[in-house]
């Protein structure tokens, strides 16, 4: 235990000199913790700034701000249980298998979880106010983050039809279809979506199919050089927005900002979207059972997978994405072991580990549904459930965003990774 082992250190340090002893006494006065034990100002605040404030601050979608000590302390027990159970921050990838590097990873490390748990266990001490990190700076109001990166406002915007969410009421899924009015085909370099400043509190999640996803902390997408998404002239944009009530009537709409490649420039690689593992016919979920279904998608050209987003309804429990290589080797790419239907998380692979799949690979999507009473979201475990659009029906597929590569570029990427791998081994 840290308490027992750090006590002698304290005593030894106290003998070291008067100035030091005074300092230690000041610390001890502030909290009952032993030296080395976590304090809010020194150890907890930096974690919350980095991993929680994106949602847990004034004007955002989470139910309470977690910024100051006064705000955080009453929630200490609840925070402990949510982070230890890995329910917060929302990130549902199994950390024991598959690829673990994602550009949008908001999860806590094991060490951070242990620090939070320990801090709560010793009574949630504040610590030295001088240790408090400067407040985290968050973009204000109407700024576009991609605009900051690219140095110009969006070239084109598309807005969803507005929605008014009542002060009280059930969650709503608003799905307006809007004419983009784009006069000619263009290629997208970057895309970002944002609610109105007021709307940030009620948008749980939203997307403009298949252009961009709005999730707190991940407002958009900037594609690599010579990689882009084709936007046809007059494309219709279908929004899918999840609103929740916050005790006050709020009207919101989403705005999609688009940054294009110069007119006439066709990037070498087109970002494509596919629903993999779709299997409408055989989905069969008897009462009081946990089922597993699988669907296969053949890869016909050298492919790099950019991101993966599982989709199921309320009985969805887990989903894995695997590559069955032409030589028969099965590679686990990603497993979501704690699927939560109300969190739409698109897992975006870090570039140097994004799956590279040769032609002849089969992508295998496995989906588990829990139709037992143990699933707390299950409205009725006595129902026999099949495929359907309503949320009481089920479905499963993996949204996969990918690019197809020229064989020689693919070979070069594979070689590059092998070289990097060998360098790391040395
Ligand atoms: C992506 C947004 C997001 C992030 C990041 C996030 N939360 Fe949450 N949190 C929510 C939302 C939304 C809820 C409300 C319940 C729900 O929708 O799941 C919530 C609920 C909670 C609750 C339960 C509140 C209650 O009413 O009982 C706790 C505790 C919590 N979060 C702590 C944290 C901590 C600690 C972190 C960082 C380590 C964190 N959250 C990161 C969005 C987030």
Short mmCIF file of C-alpha atoms and ligand atoms in Angstrom, two decimals, residues 48 51-52 55-56 61-64 66 75 78-79 82-83 88-90 106 108 204 216 343, ligand 1:
data_model
loop_
_atom_site.label_atom_id
_atom_site.label_comp_id
_atom_site.label_asym_id
_atom_site.label_seq_id
_atom_site.Cartn_x
_atom_site.Cartn_y
_atom_site.Cartn_z
CA UNK A 48 -10.02 15.51 -16.04
CA UNK A 51 -10.17 13.18 -20.70
CA UNK A 52 -13.43 14.56 -19.30
CA UNK A 55 -18.04 16.84 -22.38
CA UNK A 56 -18.09 17.68 -18.68
CA UNK A 61 -23.70 17.59 -23.25
CA UNK A 62 -22.66 15.74 -20.10
CA UNK A 63 -24.91 16.19 -17.06
CA UNK A 64 -22.41 17.99 -14.80
CA UNK A 66 -16.01 18.40 -13.77
CA UNK A 75 -19.10 13.24 -7.63
CA UNK A 78 -19.66 8.08 -8.84
CA UNK A 79 -16.52 9.00 -10.81
CA UNK A 82 -17.69 4.85 -13.67
CA UNK A 83 -13.98 4.93 -14.47
CA UNK A 88 -16.49 6.72 -18.58
CA UNK A 89 -15.02 8.11 -20.74
CA UNK A 90 -17.12 6.32 -23.38
CA UNK A 106 -10.30 9.26 -25.20
CA UNK A 108 -7.98 6.36 -19.57
CA UNK A 204 -25.69 13.64 -27.77
CA UNK A 216 -17.81 15.59 -28.64
CA UNK A 343 -22.79 5.94 -28.16
C1 LIG B 1 -17.81 12.07 -24.92
C2 LIG B 1 -18.37 12.77 -23.82
C3 LIG B 1 -17.95 12.38 -22.41
C4 LIG B 1 -16.68 12.22 -21.92
C5 LIG B 1 -15.36 12.39 -22.64
C6 LIG B 1 -16.83 11.86 -20.53
N1 LIG B 1 -18.15 11.83 -20.20
FE1 LIG B 1 -18.95 11.33 -18.38
N2 LIG B 1 -20.81 11.44 -19.15
C7 LIG B 1 -21.14 11.84 -20.41
C8 LIG B 1 -22.59 11.77 -20.59
C9 LIG B 1 -23.37 12.16 -21.82
C10 LIG B 1 -23.12 11.29 -19.38
C11 LIG B 1 -24.59 11.00 -19.06
C12 LIG B 1 -24.88 9.54 -19.11
C13 LIG B 1 -24.75 8.96 -20.50
O1 LIG B 1 -25.28 9.53 -21.46
O2 LIG B 1 -24.08 7.92 -20.62
C14 LIG B 1 -21.97 11.08 -18.51
C15 LIG B 1 -22.07 10.59 -17.21
C16 LIG B 1 -21.02 10.55 -16.30
C17 LIG B 1 -21.15 10.18 -14.91
C18 LIG B 1 -22.43 9.76 -14.21
C19 LIG B 1 -23.26 10.97 -13.87
C20 LIG B 1 -24.54 10.58 -13.19
O3 LIG B 1 -25.53 11.27 -13.43
O4 LIG B 1 -24.54 9.61 -12.45
C21 LIG B 1 -19.90 10.29 -14.35
C22 LIG B 1 -19.52 10.06 -12.91
C23 LIG B 1 -19.00 10.69 -15.40
N3 LIG B 1 -19.70 10.85 -16.58
C24 LIG B 1 -17.65 10.90 -15.24
C25 LIG B 1 -16.75 11.12 -16.29
C26 LIG B 1 -15.33 11.20 -16.12
C27 LIG B 1 -14.60 11.10 -14.80
C28 LIG B 1 -14.80 11.39 -17.36
C29 LIG B 1 -13.34 11.49 -17.74
C30 LIG B 1 -12.44 10.54 -17.13
C31 LIG B 1 -15.90 11.44 -18.31
N4 LIG B 1 -17.07 11.27 -17.61
C32 LIG B 1 -15.76 11.64 -19.67
C33 LIG B 1 -20.26 12.25 -21.40
C34 LIG B 1 -18.87 12.14 -21.31
#
